[in-house]
GROMACS .gro file of N, CA and C in nm:
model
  228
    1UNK      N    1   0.085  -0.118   0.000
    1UNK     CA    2   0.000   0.000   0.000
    1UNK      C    3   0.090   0.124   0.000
    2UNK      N    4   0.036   0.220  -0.127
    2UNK     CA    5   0.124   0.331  -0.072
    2UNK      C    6   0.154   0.420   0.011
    3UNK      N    7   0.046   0.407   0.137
    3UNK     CA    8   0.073   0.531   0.234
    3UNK      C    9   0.095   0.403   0.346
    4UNK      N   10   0.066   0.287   0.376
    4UNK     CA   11   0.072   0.200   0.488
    4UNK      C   12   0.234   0.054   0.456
    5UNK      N   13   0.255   0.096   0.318
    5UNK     CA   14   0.380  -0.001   0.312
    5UNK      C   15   0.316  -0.140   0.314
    6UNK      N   16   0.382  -0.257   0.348
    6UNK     CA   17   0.332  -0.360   0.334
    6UNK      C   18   0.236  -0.412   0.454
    7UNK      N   19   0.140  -0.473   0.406
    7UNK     CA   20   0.010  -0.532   0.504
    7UNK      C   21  -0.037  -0.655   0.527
    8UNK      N   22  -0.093  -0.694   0.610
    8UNK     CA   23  -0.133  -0.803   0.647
    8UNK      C   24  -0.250  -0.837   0.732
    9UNK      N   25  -0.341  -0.855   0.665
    9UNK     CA   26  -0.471  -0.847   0.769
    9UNK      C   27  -0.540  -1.029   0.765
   10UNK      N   28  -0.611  -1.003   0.872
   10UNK     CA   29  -0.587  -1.114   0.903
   10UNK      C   30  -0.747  -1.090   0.996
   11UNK      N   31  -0.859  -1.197   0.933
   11UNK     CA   32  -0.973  -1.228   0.973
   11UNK      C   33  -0.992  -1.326   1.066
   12UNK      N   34  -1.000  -1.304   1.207
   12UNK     CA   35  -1.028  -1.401   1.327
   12UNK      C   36  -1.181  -1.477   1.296
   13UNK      N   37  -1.190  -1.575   1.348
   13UNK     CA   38  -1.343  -1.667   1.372
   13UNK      C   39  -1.412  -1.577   1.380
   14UNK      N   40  -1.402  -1.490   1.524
   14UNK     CA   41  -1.547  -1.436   1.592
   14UNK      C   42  -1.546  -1.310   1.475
   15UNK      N   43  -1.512  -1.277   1.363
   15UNK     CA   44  -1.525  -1.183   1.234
   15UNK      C   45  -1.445  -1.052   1.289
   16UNK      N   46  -1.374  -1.032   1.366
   16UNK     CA   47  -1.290  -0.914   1.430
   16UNK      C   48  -1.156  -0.925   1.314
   17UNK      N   49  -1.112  -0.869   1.246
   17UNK     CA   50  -0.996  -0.810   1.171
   17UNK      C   51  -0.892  -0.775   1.265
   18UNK      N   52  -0.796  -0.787   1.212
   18UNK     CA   53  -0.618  -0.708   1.231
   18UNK      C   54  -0.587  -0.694   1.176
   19UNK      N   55  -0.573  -0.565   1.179
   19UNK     CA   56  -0.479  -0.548   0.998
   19UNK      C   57  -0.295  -0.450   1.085
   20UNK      N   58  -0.212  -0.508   0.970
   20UNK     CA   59  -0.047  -0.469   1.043
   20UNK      C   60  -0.003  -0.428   0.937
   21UNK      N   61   0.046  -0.314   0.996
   21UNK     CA   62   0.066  -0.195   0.850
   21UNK      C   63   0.202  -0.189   0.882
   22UNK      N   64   0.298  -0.160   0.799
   22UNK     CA   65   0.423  -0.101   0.764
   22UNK      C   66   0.538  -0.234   0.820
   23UNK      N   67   0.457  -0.364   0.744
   23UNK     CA   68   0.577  -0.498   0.735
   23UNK      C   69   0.708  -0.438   0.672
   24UNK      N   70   0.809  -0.523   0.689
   24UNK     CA   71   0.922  -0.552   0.617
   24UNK      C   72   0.855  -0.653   0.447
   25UNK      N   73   0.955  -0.626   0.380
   25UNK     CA   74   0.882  -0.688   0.260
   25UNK      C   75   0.838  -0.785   0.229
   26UNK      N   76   0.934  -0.884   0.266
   26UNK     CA   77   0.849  -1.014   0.294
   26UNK      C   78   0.813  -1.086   0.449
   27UNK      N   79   0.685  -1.053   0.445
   27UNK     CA   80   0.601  -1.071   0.549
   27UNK      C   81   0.573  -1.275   0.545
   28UNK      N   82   0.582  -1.319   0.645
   28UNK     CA   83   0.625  -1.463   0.656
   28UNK      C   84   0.494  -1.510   0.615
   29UNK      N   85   0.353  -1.469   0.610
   29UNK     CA   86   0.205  -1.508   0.580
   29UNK      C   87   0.185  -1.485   0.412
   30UNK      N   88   0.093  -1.568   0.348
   30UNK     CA   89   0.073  -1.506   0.236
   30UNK      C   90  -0.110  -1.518   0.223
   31UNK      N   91  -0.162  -1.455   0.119
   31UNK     CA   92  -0.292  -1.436   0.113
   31UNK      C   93  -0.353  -1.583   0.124
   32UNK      N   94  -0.425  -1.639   0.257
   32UNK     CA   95  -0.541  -1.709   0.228
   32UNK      C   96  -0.453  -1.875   0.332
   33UNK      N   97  -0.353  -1.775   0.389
   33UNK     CA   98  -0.268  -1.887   0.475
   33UNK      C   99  -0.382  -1.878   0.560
   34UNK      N  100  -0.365  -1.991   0.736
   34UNK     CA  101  -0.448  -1.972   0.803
   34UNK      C  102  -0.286  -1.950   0.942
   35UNK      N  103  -0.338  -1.867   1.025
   35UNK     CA  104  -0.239  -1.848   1.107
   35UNK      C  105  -0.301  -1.887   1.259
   36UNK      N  106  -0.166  -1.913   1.348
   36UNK     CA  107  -0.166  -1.947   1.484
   36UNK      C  108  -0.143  -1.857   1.569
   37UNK      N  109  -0.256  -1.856   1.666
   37UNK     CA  110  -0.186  -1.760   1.793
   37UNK      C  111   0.005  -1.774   1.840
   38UNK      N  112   0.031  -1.653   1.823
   38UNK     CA  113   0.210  -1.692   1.841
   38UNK      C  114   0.258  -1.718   1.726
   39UNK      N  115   0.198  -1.720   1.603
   39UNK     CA  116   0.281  -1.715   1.479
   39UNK      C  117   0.372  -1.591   1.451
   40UNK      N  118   0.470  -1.583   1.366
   40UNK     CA  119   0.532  -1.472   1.364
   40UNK      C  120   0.457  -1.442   1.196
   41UNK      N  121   0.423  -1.320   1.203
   41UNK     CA  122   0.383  -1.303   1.041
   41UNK      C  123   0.436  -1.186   0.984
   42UNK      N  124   0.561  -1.103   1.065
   42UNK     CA  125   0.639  -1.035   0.991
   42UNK      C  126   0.746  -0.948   1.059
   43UNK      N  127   0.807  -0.867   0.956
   43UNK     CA  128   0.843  -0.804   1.124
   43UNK      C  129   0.832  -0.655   1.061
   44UNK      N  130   0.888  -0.564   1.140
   44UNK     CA  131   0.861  -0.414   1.119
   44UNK      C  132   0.990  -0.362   1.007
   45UNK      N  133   0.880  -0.290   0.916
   45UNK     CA  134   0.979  -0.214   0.805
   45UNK      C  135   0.939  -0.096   0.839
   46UNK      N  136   0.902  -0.039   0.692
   46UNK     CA  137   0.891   0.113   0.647
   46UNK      C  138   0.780   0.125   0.626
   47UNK      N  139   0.736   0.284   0.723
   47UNK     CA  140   0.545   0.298   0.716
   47UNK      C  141   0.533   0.436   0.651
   48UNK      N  142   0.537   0.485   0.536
   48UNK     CA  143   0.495   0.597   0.436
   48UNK      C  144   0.451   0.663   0.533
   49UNK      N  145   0.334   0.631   0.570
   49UNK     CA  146   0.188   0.756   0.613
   49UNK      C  147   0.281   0.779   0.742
   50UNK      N  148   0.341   0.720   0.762
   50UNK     CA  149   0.436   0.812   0.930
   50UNK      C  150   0.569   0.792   0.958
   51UNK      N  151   0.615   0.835   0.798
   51UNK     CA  152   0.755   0.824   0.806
   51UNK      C  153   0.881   0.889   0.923
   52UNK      N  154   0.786   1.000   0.948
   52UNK     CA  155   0.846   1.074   1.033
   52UNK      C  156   0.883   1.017   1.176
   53UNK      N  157   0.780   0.893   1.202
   53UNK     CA  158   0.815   0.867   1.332
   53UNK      C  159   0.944   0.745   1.324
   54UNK      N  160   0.977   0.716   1.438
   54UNK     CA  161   1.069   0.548   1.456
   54UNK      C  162   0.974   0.449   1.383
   55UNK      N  163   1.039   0.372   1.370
   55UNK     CA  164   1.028   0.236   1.291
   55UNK      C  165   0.895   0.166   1.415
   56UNK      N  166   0.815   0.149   1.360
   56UNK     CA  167   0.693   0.073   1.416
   56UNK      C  168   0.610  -0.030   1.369
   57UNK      N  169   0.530  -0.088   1.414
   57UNK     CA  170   0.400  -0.122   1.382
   57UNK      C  171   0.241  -0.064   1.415
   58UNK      N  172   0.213  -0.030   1.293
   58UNK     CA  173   0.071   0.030   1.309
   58UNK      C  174  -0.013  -0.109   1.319
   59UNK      N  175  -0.120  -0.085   1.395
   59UNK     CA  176  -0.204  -0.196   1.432
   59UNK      C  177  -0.347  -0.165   1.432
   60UNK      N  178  -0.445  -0.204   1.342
   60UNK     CA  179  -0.548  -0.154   1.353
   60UNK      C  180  -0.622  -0.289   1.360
   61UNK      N  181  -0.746  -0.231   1.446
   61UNK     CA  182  -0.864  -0.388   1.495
   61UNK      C  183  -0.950  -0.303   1.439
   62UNK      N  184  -1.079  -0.391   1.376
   62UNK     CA  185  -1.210  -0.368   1.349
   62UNK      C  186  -1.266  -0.477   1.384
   63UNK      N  187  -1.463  -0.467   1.421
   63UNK     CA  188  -1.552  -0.552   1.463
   63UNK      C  189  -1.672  -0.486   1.403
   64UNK      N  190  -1.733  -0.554   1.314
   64UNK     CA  191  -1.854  -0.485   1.251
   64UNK      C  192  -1.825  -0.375   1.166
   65UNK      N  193  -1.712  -0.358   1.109
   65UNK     CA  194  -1.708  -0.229   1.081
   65UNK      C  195  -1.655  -0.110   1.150
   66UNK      N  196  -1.598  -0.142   1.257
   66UNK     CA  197  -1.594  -0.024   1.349
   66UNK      C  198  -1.462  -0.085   1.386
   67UNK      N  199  -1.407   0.051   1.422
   67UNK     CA  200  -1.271   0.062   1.483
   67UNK      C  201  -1.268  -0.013   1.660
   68UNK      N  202  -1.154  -0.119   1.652
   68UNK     CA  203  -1.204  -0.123   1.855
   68UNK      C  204  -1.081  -0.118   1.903
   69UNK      N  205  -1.055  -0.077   2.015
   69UNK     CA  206  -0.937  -0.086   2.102
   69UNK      C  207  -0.835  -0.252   2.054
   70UNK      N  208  -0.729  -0.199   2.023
   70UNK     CA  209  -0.667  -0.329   2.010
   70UNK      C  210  -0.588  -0.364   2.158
   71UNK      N  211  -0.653  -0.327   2.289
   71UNK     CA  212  -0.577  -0.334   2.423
   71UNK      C  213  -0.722  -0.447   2.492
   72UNK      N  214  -0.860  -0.440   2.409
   72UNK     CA  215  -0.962  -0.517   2.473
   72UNK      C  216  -0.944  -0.656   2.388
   73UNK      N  217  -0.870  -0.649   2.302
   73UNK     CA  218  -0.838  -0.777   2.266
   73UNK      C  219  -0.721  -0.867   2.309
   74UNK      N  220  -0.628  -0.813   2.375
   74UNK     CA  221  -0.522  -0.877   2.486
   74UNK      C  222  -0.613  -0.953   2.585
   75UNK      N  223  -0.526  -1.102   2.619
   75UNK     CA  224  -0.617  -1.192   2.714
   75UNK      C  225  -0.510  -1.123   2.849
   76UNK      N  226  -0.593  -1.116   2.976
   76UNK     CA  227  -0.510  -1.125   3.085
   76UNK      C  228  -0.627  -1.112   3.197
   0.00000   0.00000   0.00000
């Protein structure tokens, strides 16, 4: 993507999304793999839309359509 760099989203059972913005290029998942809790599916590259900051991962959750805290989806 050109403003998010490379991506990886990734559709849970209960229909909740993750999507992981600004991979390194090759991201270890490919379209239509099925992944494991504790899998590694990439690691952190280069994120366009926030070049300005340190090297990160952007992390976005959706449920229905809607944006949700990705901190209510941590088990503890």
């Amino acid at each position: 993507d050109p403003l998010w760099g490379y991506v990886v989203e990734i559709t849970h059972a209960d229909g909740t999304v993750t999507i992981y913005c600004g991979l390194s290029k090759e991201p270890q998942v490919a379209q239509g793999d099925e992944v494991a809790l504790g899998q590694v599916i990439g690691a952190v590259g280069y994120l366009p839309a926030e070049s300005l900051m340190p090297s990160h991962l952007h992390l976005e959750c959706r449920r229905d359509g809607s944006y949700i805290d990705p901190m209510s989806l941590m088990a503890g």
